[in-house]
mmCIF file of C-alpha atoms and ligand atoms in Angstrom:
data_model
loop_
_atom_site.group_PDB
_atom_site.id
_atom_site.type_symbol
_atom_site.label_atom_id
_atom_site.label_comp_id
_atom_site.label_asym_id
_atom_site.label_seq_id
_atom_site.Cartn_x
_atom_site.Cartn_y
_atom_site.Cartn_z
ATOM 1 C CA ASP A 1 217.651 263.899 160.908
ATOM 2 C CA LYS A 2 213.905 263.318 161.067
ATOM 3 C CA LYS A 3 212.740 260.134 159.379
ATOM 4 C CA LEU A 4 210.080 260.431 156.701
ATOM 5 C CA ALA A 5 207.824 257.703 155.316
ATOM 6 C CA VAL A 6 206.320 258.613 151.940
ATOM 7 C CA LEU A 7 203.011 256.938 151.051
ATOM 8 C CA LEU A 8 202.015 256.905 147.385
ATOM 9 C CA SER A 9 199.792 255.046 144.922
ATOM 10 C CA GLY A 10 201.003 256.282 141.546
ATOM 11 C CA ARG A 11 203.822 257.792 139.531
ATOM 12 C CA GLY A 12 205.387 259.524 142.528
ATOM 13 C CA SER A 13 206.495 262.837 141.049
ATOM 14 C CA ASN A 14 205.978 264.568 144.398
ATOM 15 C CA PHE A 15 208.122 261.913 146.071
ATOM 16 C CA VAL A 16 210.830 262.434 143.424
ATOM 17 C CA ALA A 17 210.777 266.212 143.937
ATOM 18 C CA ILE A 18 211.212 265.815 147.715
ATOM 19 C CA ALA A 19 213.920 263.147 147.347
ATOM 20 C CA ASP A 20 215.836 265.307 144.856
ATOM 21 C CA ASN A 21 215.613 268.372 147.092
ATOM 22 C CA ILE A 22 217.028 266.331 149.987
ATOM 23 C CA ALA A 23 219.770 264.833 147.780
ATOM 24 C CA ARG A 24 220.803 268.295 146.557
ATOM 25 C CA GLY A 25 220.809 269.852 150.022
ATOM 26 C CA ARG A 26 217.855 272.142 149.327
ATOM 27 C CA LEU A 27 215.817 270.392 152.023
ATOM 28 C CA SER A 28 217.715 269.496 155.181
ATOM 29 C CA GLY A 29 216.992 267.978 158.570
ATOM 30 C CA CYS A 30 215.208 264.946 157.163
ATOM 31 C CA ARG A 31 215.714 261.705 155.218
ATOM 32 C CA ILE A 32 213.223 259.500 153.422
ATOM 33 C CA ASN A 33 213.416 256.195 155.315
ATOM 34 C CA VAL A 34 210.831 254.230 153.329
ATOM 35 C CA VAL A 35 208.317 254.519 150.499
ATOM 36 C CA ILE A 36 205.062 252.682 151.156
ATOM 37 C CA SER A 37 202.417 251.931 148.552
ATOM 38 C CA ASP A 38 199.048 250.199 148.377
ATOM 39 C CA LYS A 39 199.747 249.454 144.691
ATOM 40 C CA MET A 40 202.391 246.957 143.570
ATOM 41 C CA SER A 41 202.528 248.713 140.167
ATOM 42 C CA ALA A 42 203.065 252.270 141.459
ATOM 43 C CA GLY A 43 205.772 254.011 139.416
ATOM 44 C CA GLY A 44 206.921 255.738 142.582
ATOM 45 C CA LEU A 45 208.205 252.380 143.902
ATOM 46 C CA ASP A 46 210.650 252.122 140.977
ATOM 47 C CA GLU A 47 211.776 255.694 141.590
ATOM 48 C CA ALA A 48 212.454 254.758 145.217
ATOM 49 C CA ARG A 49 214.395 251.598 144.306
ATOM 50 C CA GLN A 50 216.528 253.579 141.834
ATOM 51 C CA ARG A 51 217.434 255.901 144.715
ATOM 52 C CA GLY A 52 218.241 253.043 147.088
ATOM 53 C CA ILE A 53 215.280 253.828 149.347
ATOM 54 C CA ASP A 54 213.447 250.907 151.030
ATOM 55 C CA THR A 55 209.991 250.111 149.699
ATOM 56 C CA LEU A 56 207.025 248.325 151.259
ATOM 57 C CA VAL A 57 203.744 247.382 149.573
ATOM 58 C CA PHE A 58 200.466 246.808 151.420
ATOM 59 C CA PRO A 59 197.779 245.917 148.863
ATOM 60 C CA ARG A 60 194.361 246.472 150.431
ATOM 61 C CA LYS A 61 193.097 243.186 148.944
ATOM 62 C CA ASN A 62 195.631 241.169 150.947
ATOM 63 C CA TYR A 63 193.744 242.054 154.134
ATOM 64 C CA ASP A 64 190.238 241.026 155.200
ATOM 65 C CA THR A 65 189.434 244.321 156.853
ATOM 66 C CA LYS A 66 190.476 247.939 156.565
ATOM 67 C CA GLN A 67 191.501 247.679 160.217
ATOM 68 C CA ALA A 68 193.932 244.820 159.486
ATOM 69 C CA TRP A 69 195.375 246.671 156.472
ATOM 70 C CA GLU A 70 195.896 249.878 158.457
ATOM 71 C CA GLY A 71 197.244 247.882 161.395
ATOM 72 C CA ALA A 72 199.968 246.345 159.213
ATOM 73 C CA MET A 73 201.027 249.780 157.958
ATOM 74 C CA ILE A 74 200.943 251.274 161.455
ATOM 75 C CA ALA A 75 203.196 248.468 162.732
ATOM 76 C CA ALA A 76 205.686 248.920 159.879
ATOM 77 C CA ILE A 77 205.844 252.684 160.464
ATOM 78 C CA GLU A 78 206.228 252.292 164.237
ATOM 79 C CA ASP A 79 208.969 249.668 163.730
ATOM 80 C CA ARG A 80 211.000 252.227 161.817
ATOM 81 C CA SER A 81 210.478 255.053 164.342
ATOM 82 C CA ILE A 82 209.179 257.337 161.603
ATOM 83 C CA ASP A 83 208.797 261.009 162.539
ATOM 84 C CA TYR A 84 206.575 262.229 159.699
ATOM 85 C CA ILE A 85 204.294 260.490 157.230
ATOM 86 C CA ILE A 86 204.140 262.208 153.851
ATOM 87 C CA LEU A 87 201.082 261.380 151.738
ATOM 88 C CA ALA A 88 202.080 262.029 148.129
ATOM 89 C CA GLY A 89 199.313 260.850 145.830
ATOM 90 C CA PHE A 90 198.189 258.118 148.236
ATOM 91 C CA MET A 91 194.734 257.470 146.852
ATOM 92 C CA ARG A 92 193.058 255.673 149.741
ATOM 93 C CA ILE A 93 191.401 257.321 152.682
ATOM 94 C CA LEU A 94 193.154 256.487 155.946
ATOM 95 C CA GLY A 95 190.791 255.810 158.833
ATOM 96 C CA ASP A 96 190.742 257.062 162.393
ATOM 97 C CA ALA A 97 192.927 254.193 163.641
ATOM 98 C CA PHE A 98 195.750 255.277 161.350
ATOM 99 C CA VAL A 99 195.307 259.023 161.755
ATOM 100 C CA GLU A 100 195.061 258.799 165.552
ATOM 101 C CA SER A 101 198.226 256.673 165.727
ATOM 102 C CA PHE A 102 200.284 259.596 164.412
ATOM 103 C CA PRO A 103 198.732 262.821 165.688
ATOM 104 C CA GLN A 104 200.154 265.912 163.956
ATOM 105 C CA ARG A 105 202.602 263.672 162.157
ATOM 106 C CA ILE A 106 200.839 263.132 158.815
ATOM 107 C CA LEU A 107 201.018 265.602 155.916
ATOM 108 C CA ASN A 108 199.066 265.473 152.646
ATOM 109 C CA ILE A 109 199.144 267.371 149.371
ATOM 110 C CA HIS A 110 195.927 268.110 147.534
ATOM 111 C CA PRO A 111 195.610 269.610 144.029
ATOM 112 C CA SER A 112 193.234 272.466 144.885
ATOM 113 C CA LEU A 113 193.028 275.497 147.138
ATOM 114 C CA LEU A 114 191.360 273.893 150.150
ATOM 115 C CA PRO A 115 188.692 274.040 151.441
ATOM 116 C CA SER A 116 187.463 274.055 147.822
ATOM 117 C CA PHE A 117 187.202 270.823 145.840
ATOM 118 C CA ILE A 118 187.986 268.072 148.324
ATOM 119 C CA GLY A 119 188.187 264.408 147.324
ATOM 120 C CA LEU A 120 188.920 262.937 143.913
ATOM 121 C CA ASP A 121 189.506 264.806 140.631
ATOM 122 C CA ALA A 122 190.025 268.186 142.289
ATOM 123 C CA GLN A 123 191.386 269.722 139.070
ATOM 124 C CA ARG A 124 188.295 268.625 137.126
ATOM 125 C CA GLN A 125 186.042 269.952 139.898
ATOM 126 C CA ALA A 126 187.795 273.331 139.635
ATOM 127 C CA LEU A 127 187.341 273.457 135.828
ATOM 128 C CA GLU A 128 183.690 272.442 136.079
ATOM 129 C CA TYR A 129 183.025 275.093 138.717
ATOM 130 C CA GLY A 130 184.717 277.741 136.579
ATOM 131 C CA VAL A 131 187.135 279.207 139.127
ATOM 132 C CA ARG A 132 189.775 281.571 137.686
ATOM 133 C CA TYR A 133 192.466 280.497 140.156
ATOM 134 C CA SER A 134 193.290 277.143 141.649
ATOM 135 C CA GLY A 135 196.451 275.609 143.083
ATOM 136 C CA CYS A 136 197.615 273.158 145.681
ATOM 137 C CA THR A 137 197.515 272.773 149.439
ATOM 138 C CA VAL A 138 199.809 270.965 151.872
ATOM 139 C CA HIS A 139 197.992 270.302 155.135
ATOM 140 C CA PHE A 140 198.033 268.163 158.238
ATOM 141 C CA VAL A 141 195.842 265.086 158.031
ATOM 142 C CA THR A 142 193.013 264.775 160.530
ATOM 143 C CA SER A 143 190.067 262.388 160.487
ATOM 144 C CA ASP A 144 188.064 264.887 158.375
ATOM 145 C CA LEU A 145 188.835 264.440 154.663
ATOM 146 C CA ASP A 146 191.130 267.166 153.273
ATOM 147 C CA ALA A 147 190.264 269.435 156.205
ATOM 148 C CA GLY A 148 193.289 269.526 158.532
ATOM 149 C CA PRO A 149 195.303 272.684 159.303
ATOM 150 C CA ILE A 150 196.893 274.244 156.234
ATOM 151 C CA ILE A 151 200.681 274.549 156.052
ATOM 152 C CA VAL A 152 201.428 275.879 152.523
ATOM 153 C CA GLN A 153 199.333 276.869 149.512
ATOM 154 C CA LYS A 154 200.373 277.870 145.981
ATOM 155 C CA VAL A 155 198.061 279.632 143.529
ATOM 156 C CA VAL A 156 197.929 279.176 139.749
ATOM 157 C CA PRO A 157 195.653 280.873 137.187
ATOM 158 C CA VAL A 158 193.067 278.830 135.303
ATOM 159 C CA HIS A 159 193.185 279.676 131.595
ATOM 160 C CA SER A 160 190.069 279.725 129.434
ATOM 161 C CA ASP A 161 191.452 277.006 127.170
ATOM 162 C CA ASP A 162 192.618 274.728 130.004
ATOM 163 C CA ASP A 163 191.641 271.100 130.125
ATOM 164 C CA GLU A 164 192.195 268.737 133.031
ATOM 165 C CA GLU A 165 195.654 267.834 131.761
ATOM 166 C CA SER A 166 196.988 271.367 131.259
ATOM 167 C CA LEU A 167 195.622 272.592 134.588
ATOM 168 C CA SER A 168 196.938 269.513 136.412
ATOM 169 C CA ARG A 169 200.385 270.106 134.929
ATOM 170 C CA ARG A 170 200.426 273.758 136.034
ATOM 171 C CA ILE A 171 199.335 272.788 139.546
ATOM 172 C CA LEU A 172 201.791 269.869 139.755
ATOM 173 C CA GLU A 173 204.728 272.180 139.056
ATOM 174 C CA GLN A 174 203.722 274.154 142.165
ATOM 175 C CA GLU A 175 203.121 270.974 144.184
ATOM 176 C CA HIS A 176 206.761 270.055 143.651
ATOM 177 C CA ILE A 177 207.819 273.350 145.264
ATOM 178 C CA ALA A 178 205.128 273.465 147.951
ATOM 179 C CA TYR A 179 205.724 270.065 149.509
ATOM 180 C CA SER A 180 209.396 270.621 150.317
ATOM 181 C CA GLU A 181 208.590 274.086 151.697
ATOM 182 C CA ALA A 182 205.961 272.594 153.988
ATOM 183 C CA ILE A 183 208.258 269.797 155.184
ATOM 184 C CA ASP A 184 210.954 272.372 155.934
ATOM 185 C CA LEU A 185 208.499 274.446 157.992
ATOM 186 C CA ILE A 186 207.389 271.471 160.038
ATOM 187 C CA VAL A 187 210.698 269.627 160.404
ATOM 188 C CA ASN A 188 213.098 272.551 160.827
ATOM 189 C CA ARG A 189 211.125 275.530 162.033
ATOM 190 C CA GLY A 190 209.098 274.215 164.923
ATOM 191 C CA PHE A 191 205.599 274.891 163.706
ATOM 192 C CA ILE A 192 202.886 273.705 166.063
ATOM 193 C CA ILE A 193 199.153 273.388 165.567
ATOM 194 C CA GLN A 194 196.682 275.493 167.480
ATOM 195 C CA GLY A 195 193.146 274.845 166.431
ATOM 196 C CA ARG A 196 193.057 275.139 162.671
ATOM 197 C CA ARG A 197 196.051 277.466 162.603
ATOM 198 C CA VAL A 198 199.704 276.570 162.442
ATOM 199 C CA GLU A 199 201.938 278.760 164.537
ATOM 200 C CA LEU A 200 205.655 279.203 165.036
ATOM 201 C CA GLN A 201 206.738 277.714 168.363
HETATM 202 C C1 LIG B 1 199.119 264.912 142.802
HETATM 203 O O1 LIG B 1 198.550 265.846 141.925
HETATM 204 C C2 LIG B 1 198.465 265.010 144.174
HETATM 205 O O2 LIG B 1 198.162 266.328 144.551
HETATM 206 C C3 LIG B 1 197.226 264.201 143.952
HETATM 207 O O3 LIG B 1 197.653 263.103 143.192
HETATM 208 C C4 LIG B 1 198.754 263.482 142.382
HETATM 209 C C5 LIG B 1 199.902 262.519 142.611
HETATM 210 O O4 LIG B 1 200.947 262.765 141.706
HETATM 211 N N1 LIG B 1 196.623 263.800 145.194
HETATM 212 C C6 LIG B 1 195.310 263.726 145.380
HETATM 213 O O5 LIG B 1 194.483 263.964 144.516
HETATM 214 C C7 LIG B 1 194.897 263.314 146.776
HETATM 215 N N2 LIG B 1 193.459 263.309 146.892
HETATM 216 P P1 LIG B 1 202.381 262.111 141.920
HETATM 217 O O6 LIG B 1 202.170 260.606 142.109
HETATM 218 O O7 LIG B 1 203.102 262.394 140.638
HETATM 219 O O8 LIG B 1 203.023 262.743 143.113
#
């Protein structure tokens, strides 16, 4: 089985969805080896402990430089021979040193239809713009923010009475489906990257 490291900063519902799909045999060919967080208080760490999955915490403030912080995470991931790094609500931007250490090995989920609404508060950006459809995107991470090759997208309607919470909830439901689909494509079906496209090998 391929070894996954999940990186998260918050409640970890995407992590839980992936872990449950693996536990129930709906996602095969991979195991979550470790959950890594930059936040000691992340709810996702408790979810990992409850499932008997190793956890590691790398608070940014414990390191003098971004380089040292990333270096510690790179070393921990290399030590464990991780195959794929799964960003699931990891709310810090990873620099070139990190991204270039794991080429085509880092996936991220973003709560919009990329390339629209990159960065923070994507759901609020979508509401403020007034789009009628939004959704989520699972993509490879490159050194350009939220701009790597797209693996899976799911679309949801935006309702006229939506607020940030109701739209986020509708998108999150699709995130929980999309991430496992994307991992399956990459881990089990031999997708490779060519330019911005992702092709079957
Ligand atoms: C998810 O909606 C994810 O798409 C988003 O954070 C949330 C994490 O939820 N990520 C980003 O906005 C990345 N820029 P979770 O902790 O319950 O998985």
